[in-house]
Amino acid sequence: MNPGGSADAATSAGFRSTHVIVLGNTKGGTGKSTTAMHIAAGLLYRGFAVGTLDLDAEQGTLSRYVENRASFASRRGTALPLPLHLTVAPGGTGEEKRLTAALAELRACCRFVVIDTPAGESTLSRLGHSFADTLLTPLNDSFVDLDVLGLVDAETLKVRRPSRYSAMVWEIRKERARRDRGSIDWVVMRNRLAHLDARNKRAIADVLLALAPRFGFRLAPGLSERVIFRELFLLGLTLLDLREEATGVKLSLSHIAARRELSDMLDTIGLAKLSARKAKVTTEGV
């Protein structure tokens, strides 16, 4: 698959500053793979070479998403930008070696690498987190899923202590600083807002605002629960691909609203700023 952007420029610059975006959360069903594909598409449409790496081989959602995308483009004769996609299987010896090799291959030709990690705790997932420049944690907007960040007191709504995931991110940040003096920008993304009443939304917002400086993350708007995301997965499409002349999918008001949510999310993550900075570094390196 041909990653978007200029391969010649990538080779010349050597992509010394490849930016790695990791989708991480120990809970399943939070939209990690969907978000990963949309971030990759957003970068591809900006003309950047993008690699995607699936560490969730058992589920394989991101891998199937990319496969569906390539199949759709082939069937329709439509030019869709595709990432350079790799997978790393868990288990056995040599997990770190396999992950490092895959990342090295993607860094050689890609300006951005988007990594999807599995739910649950595993050595491979922890390793993947440790390479993040940006760690994005999609979180279903409910107190059930808020538990992934910290244990909340039912009476006061105060967080009694960090969760195992928050503690893991804290440790990984320290390990990363010791390893290569790198830092991890942690962004928590609130998903599926439409399923909660206004009171619960405000309560969760208050808890997250209190947690952000304490645990060291930023907040970003997420994506509402929409049927369109399940439909797009089967076609391998993202919201950014919806052009009737190319895909046969007619834009609806719901699609337009979802695209606005996606734009707001990418802006908050700082995608435009990252793109501009990477472009400047690459130009100077040529």
Short mmCIF file of C-alpha atoms in Angstrom, two decimals:
data_model
loop_
_atom_site.label_atom_id
_atom_site.label_comp_id
_atom_site.label_asym_id
_atom_site.label_seq_id
_atom_site.Cartn_x
_atom_site.Cartn_y
_atom_site.Cartn_z
CA MET A 1 0.00 0.00 0.00
CA ASN A 2 1.22 3.46 -0.84
CA PRO A 3 1.20 5.86 2.11
CA GLY A 4 0.12 9.39 1.25
CA GLY A 5 2.73 12.10 0.80
CA SER A 6 6.08 12.17 -0.95
CA ALA A 7 8.21 9.06 -0.52
CA ASP A 8 11.24 10.88 -1.97
CA ALA A 9 10.93 13.67 0.58
CA ALA A 10 10.52 11.06 3.31
CA THR A 11 13.71 9.29 2.29
CA SER A 12 15.69 12.51 1.98
CA ALA A 13 14.63 13.81 5.37
CA GLY A 14 14.99 10.43 7.02
CA PHE A 15 11.99 11.33 9.18
CA ARG A 16 14.13 11.87 12.21
CA SER A 17 11.05 13.43 13.81
CA THR A 18 8.35 10.89 12.95
CA HIS A 19 5.43 11.53 15.31
CA VAL A 20 3.83 8.48 16.91
CA ILE A 21 0.16 8.63 17.96
CA VAL A 22 -0.99 5.75 20.18
CA LEU A 23 -4.64 4.90 20.86
CA GLY A 24 -4.72 3.41 24.35
CA ASN A 25 -7.33 2.30 26.87
CA THR A 26 -7.56 -0.95 28.82
CA LYS A 27 -11.35 -1.03 28.28
CA GLY A 28 -12.82 -2.31 25.03
CA GLY A 29 -15.55 -0.72 22.94
CA THR A 30 -14.36 2.87 23.33
CA GLY A 31 -13.73 3.56 19.65
CA LYS A 32 -9.94 3.21 19.53
CA SER A 33 -9.81 1.60 16.08
CA THR A 34 -12.38 3.96 14.54
CA THR A 35 -10.53 6.94 15.93
CA ALA A 36 -7.18 5.57 14.73
CA MET A 37 -8.47 5.19 11.17
CA HIS A 38 -9.96 8.69 11.15
CA ILE A 39 -6.75 10.25 12.45
CA ALA A 40 -4.76 8.39 9.81
CA ALA A 41 -7.17 9.57 7.10
CA GLY A 42 -6.97 13.15 8.36
CA LEU A 43 -3.20 13.08 8.01
CA LEU A 44 -3.29 11.31 4.64
CA TYR A 45 -5.62 13.95 3.22
CA ARG A 46 -3.13 16.58 4.31
CA GLY A 47 -0.60 14.89 2.05
CA PHE A 48 1.51 13.17 4.69
CA ALA A 49 3.00 9.71 4.58
CA VAL A 50 1.20 7.73 7.29
CA GLY A 51 1.83 4.32 8.78
CA THR A 52 -0.65 2.36 10.88
CA LEU A 53 0.33 -0.40 13.29
CA ASP A 54 -2.13 -2.90 14.79
CA LEU A 55 -1.03 -4.43 18.10
CA ASP A 56 -4.45 -6.01 18.64
CA ALA A 57 -3.94 -9.04 16.41
CA GLU A 58 -6.70 -11.11 18.06
CA GLN A 59 -9.38 -8.49 17.40
CA GLY A 60 -7.71 -7.02 14.33
CA THR A 61 -10.28 -4.24 13.85
CA LEU A 62 -7.86 -1.67 12.46
CA SER A 63 -6.33 -4.26 10.12
CA ARG A 64 -9.76 -5.17 8.76
CA TYR A 65 -10.60 -1.48 8.42
CA VAL A 66 -7.56 -0.95 6.20
CA GLU A 67 -8.31 -4.13 4.23
CA ASN A 68 -11.92 -3.01 3.69
CA ARG A 69 -10.64 0.35 2.51
CA ALA A 70 -8.27 -1.17 -0.05
CA SER A 71 -11.03 -3.51 -1.29
CA PHE A 72 -13.52 -0.66 -1.67
CA ALA A 73 -11.02 1.44 -3.63
CA SER A 74 -10.27 -1.51 -5.91
CA ARG A 75 -13.94 -2.37 -6.54
CA ARG A 76 -14.94 1.22 -7.26
CA GLY A 77 -11.79 2.23 -9.08
CA THR A 78 -11.61 5.12 -6.62
CA ALA A 79 -8.37 6.69 -5.45
CA LEU A 80 -8.44 6.58 -1.68
CA PRO A 81 -5.30 7.46 0.32
CA LEU A 82 -4.01 4.39 2.14
CA PRO A 83 -1.61 4.08 5.05
CA LEU A 84 1.31 1.68 5.09
CA HIS A 85 -0.13 -0.92 7.45
CA LEU A 86 1.69 -3.47 9.62
CA THR A 87 0.70 -5.78 12.47
CA VAL A 88 2.63 -7.14 15.43
CA ALA A 89 1.33 -10.35 16.97
CA PRO A 90 1.44 -10.73 20.76
CA GLY A 91 2.91 -13.60 22.73
CA GLY A 92 6.08 -15.59 22.74
CA THR A 93 9.55 -14.18 22.99
CA GLY A 94 10.76 -11.21 21.05
CA GLU A 95 7.70 -8.95 21.33
CA GLU A 96 9.84 -5.88 21.85
CA LYS A 97 12.12 -6.84 18.95
CA ARG A 98 9.15 -7.34 16.59
CA LEU A 99 7.56 -4.05 17.64
CA THR A 100 10.82 -2.13 17.30
CA ALA A 101 11.41 -3.61 13.84
CA ALA A 102 7.90 -2.70 12.66
CA LEU A 103 8.26 0.84 13.96
CA ALA A 104 11.64 1.20 12.29
CA GLU A 105 10.12 0.15 8.96
CA LEU A 106 7.33 2.69 9.28
CA ARG A 107 9.62 5.48 10.50
CA ALA A 108 11.78 4.98 7.41
CA CYS A 109 9.02 6.26 5.13
CA CYS A 110 6.26 7.80 7.23
CA ARG A 111 5.99 11.15 8.92
CA PHE A 112 3.25 9.94 11.24
CA VAL A 113 2.60 6.50 12.74
CA VAL A 114 -0.78 5.66 14.32
CA ILE A 115 -0.78 2.66 16.68
CA ASP A 116 -3.91 0.81 17.82
CA THR A 117 -3.52 -1.12 21.08
CA PRO A 118 -5.69 -3.91 22.54
CA ALA A 119 -8.02 -3.71 25.51
CA GLY A 120 -6.73 -5.21 28.72
CA GLU A 121 -3.18 -5.24 30.03
CA SER A 122 -0.34 -6.87 28.15
CA THR A 123 3.38 -6.48 27.67
CA LEU A 124 2.91 -5.58 24.01
CA SER A 125 0.36 -2.88 24.78
CA ARG A 126 2.63 -1.36 27.41
CA LEU A 127 5.53 -1.37 24.93
CA GLY A 128 3.35 0.33 22.33
CA HIS A 129 2.38 3.04 24.83
CA SER A 130 6.03 3.71 25.58
CA PHE A 131 6.69 4.88 22.00
CA ALA A 132 3.88 7.45 22.01
CA ASP A 133 4.54 11.10 21.35
CA THR A 134 0.79 11.62 21.62
CA LEU A 135 -1.28 9.16 23.68
CA LEU A 136 -4.99 9.42 22.88
CA THR A 137 -7.41 7.68 25.24
CA PRO A 138 -10.99 7.49 23.93
CA LEU A 139 -13.37 7.25 26.86
CA ASN A 140 -17.07 6.47 26.72
CA ASP A 141 -18.72 9.31 28.60
CA SER A 142 -20.01 7.34 31.57
CA PHE A 143 -18.96 6.70 35.15
CA VAL A 144 -18.47 3.04 34.24
CA ASP A 145 -15.73 3.97 31.80
CA LEU A 146 -14.35 6.80 33.92
CA ASP A 147 -13.12 3.99 36.15
CA VAL A 148 -10.25 3.50 33.68
CA LEU A 149 -8.76 6.77 34.96
CA GLY A 150 -9.55 6.65 38.65
CA LEU A 151 -11.78 5.20 41.35
CA VAL A 152 -14.63 7.64 42.00
CA ASP A 153 -16.41 7.99 45.36
CA ALA A 154 -20.16 7.48 44.79
CA GLU A 155 -21.18 10.12 47.35
CA THR A 156 -18.76 12.95 46.70
CA LEU A 157 -17.75 12.18 43.09
CA LYS A 158 -14.16 12.73 44.19
CA VAL A 159 -11.48 10.44 42.80
CA ARG A 160 -10.06 8.37 45.63
CA ARG A 161 -7.02 7.07 43.75
CA PRO A 162 -5.71 6.59 40.22
CA SER A 163 -6.66 3.47 38.32
CA ARG A 164 -4.13 0.89 37.20
CA TYR A 165 -4.19 2.41 33.73
CA SER A 166 -3.42 5.92 34.97
CA ALA A 167 -0.64 4.51 37.14
CA MET A 168 0.73 2.63 34.11
CA VAL A 169 0.78 5.80 31.99
CA TRP A 170 2.59 7.62 34.81
CA GLU A 171 5.26 4.90 34.97
CA ILE A 172 5.60 4.76 31.18
CA ARG A 173 6.13 8.51 31.04
CA LYS A 174 9.00 8.20 33.49
CA GLU A 175 10.47 5.26 31.56
CA ARG A 176 10.25 7.21 28.32
CA ALA A 177 12.05 10.20 29.81
CA ARG A 178 14.85 7.93 31.06
CA ARG A 179 15.10 6.05 27.75
CA ASP A 180 15.34 8.90 25.26
CA ARG A 181 14.34 12.07 27.13
CA GLY A 182 11.08 12.01 25.22
CA SER A 183 7.72 13.17 26.56
CA ILE A 184 4.20 11.89 26.07
CA ASP A 185 1.30 14.29 25.49
CA TRP A 186 -1.72 12.47 26.99
CA VAL A 187 -5.13 13.44 25.58
CA VAL A 188 -8.39 11.99 26.92
CA MET A 189 -11.23 12.08 24.40
CA ARG A 190 -14.86 11.99 25.58
CA ASN A 191 -17.00 9.77 23.34
CA ARG A 192 -20.72 9.05 22.98
CA LEU A 193 -21.97 12.19 24.71
CA ALA A 194 -25.48 11.83 23.27
CA HIS A 195 -26.34 8.86 25.49
CA LEU A 196 -26.25 10.74 28.77
CA ASP A 197 -28.56 13.30 30.31
CA ALA A 198 -27.30 16.83 30.96
CA ARG A 199 -26.78 16.26 34.68
CA ASN A 200 -24.51 13.26 34.16
CA LYS A 201 -22.61 15.08 31.43
CA ARG A 202 -21.87 17.98 33.79
CA ALA A 203 -20.86 15.64 36.62
CA ILE A 204 -18.44 13.71 34.42
CA ALA A 205 -17.09 16.94 32.94
CA ASP A 206 -16.42 18.26 36.45
CA VAL A 207 -14.59 15.08 37.48
CA LEU A 208 -12.45 15.08 34.33
CA LEU A 209 -11.59 18.77 34.68
CA ALA A 210 -10.43 18.08 38.23
CA LEU A 211 -8.43 15.04 37.16
CA ALA A 212 -6.70 16.60 34.15
CA PRO A 213 -4.05 18.65 35.99
CA ARG A 214 -3.68 15.99 38.68
CA PHE A 215 -3.02 13.12 36.26
CA GLY A 216 -1.41 15.22 33.54
CA PHE A 217 -3.75 14.86 30.56
CA ARG A 218 -5.61 17.23 28.24
CA LEU A 219 -9.29 16.88 27.30
CA ALA A 220 -10.58 16.68 23.74
CA PRO A 221 -14.13 16.47 22.37
CA GLY A 222 -15.01 13.05 21.01
CA LEU A 223 -17.42 11.45 18.59
CA SER A 224 -21.09 10.87 19.27
CA GLU A 225 -22.62 7.42 18.89
CA ARG A 226 -23.76 7.24 15.27
CA VAL A 227 -24.80 4.33 13.08
CA ILE A 228 -22.68 5.82 10.29
CA PHE A 229 -19.45 4.64 11.94
CA ARG A 230 -20.50 0.99 11.78
CA GLU A 231 -21.55 1.41 8.15
CA LEU A 232 -18.30 3.14 7.20
CA PHE A 233 -16.21 0.34 8.75
CA LEU A 234 -17.66 -2.24 6.36
CA LEU A 235 -16.69 -0.03 3.42
CA GLY A 236 -13.33 0.95 4.86
CA LEU A 237 -14.34 4.61 4.64
CA THR A 238 -14.03 7.53 7.04
CA LEU A 239 -16.11 10.66 7.36
CA LEU A 240 -13.45 12.46 5.35
CA ASP A 241 -14.04 10.21 2.33
CA LEU A 242 -17.74 10.97 1.91
CA ARG A 243 -17.99 12.48 -1.56
CA GLU A 244 -20.94 11.11 -3.52
CA GLU A 245 -19.15 11.26 -6.86
CA ALA A 246 -16.31 9.10 -5.55
CA THR A 247 -17.93 6.81 -2.98
CA GLY A 248 -21.62 6.78 -3.86
CA VAL A 249 -22.45 7.88 -0.30
CA LYS A 250 -24.65 10.97 -0.10
CA LEU A 251 -23.83 13.38 2.70
CA SER A 252 -26.61 13.82 5.24
CA LEU A 253 -26.99 16.35 8.04
CA SER A 254 -25.86 13.64 10.46
CA HIS A 255 -22.69 13.10 8.41
CA ILE A 256 -21.97 16.83 8.38
CA ALA A 257 -22.44 17.05 12.15
CA ALA A 258 -20.13 14.06 12.64
CA ARG A 259 -17.48 15.65 10.41
CA ARG A 260 -17.63 18.78 12.54
CA GLU A 261 -17.07 16.65 15.66
CA LEU A 262 -14.10 15.01 13.98
CA SER A 263 -12.66 18.39 12.96
CA ASP A 264 -13.01 19.70 16.52
CA MET A 265 -11.31 16.59 17.88
CA LEU A 266 -8.36 16.83 15.48
CA ASP A 267 -7.96 20.55 16.20
CA THR A 268 -7.87 19.93 19.95
CA ILE A 269 -5.33 17.13 19.59
CA GLY A 270 -3.20 19.63 17.70
CA LEU A 271 -3.08 17.82 14.37
CA ALA A 272 -2.75 20.99 12.29
CA LYS A 273 0.07 22.27 14.49
CA LEU A 274 1.87 18.93 14.34
CA SER A 275 1.51 18.84 10.55
CA ALA A 276 2.96 22.32 10.16
CA ARG A 277 5.87 21.58 12.48
CA LYS A 278 6.72 18.28 10.78
CA ALA A 279 6.56 19.90 7.36
CA LYS A 280 9.03 22.59 8.49
CA VAL A 281 11.45 20.03 9.96
CA THR A 282 11.30 17.90 6.81
CA THR A 283 11.92 20.88 4.53
CA GLU A 284 14.91 21.95 6.56
CA GLY A 285 16.30 18.42 6.47
CA VAL A 286 16.14 18.10 2.67
#
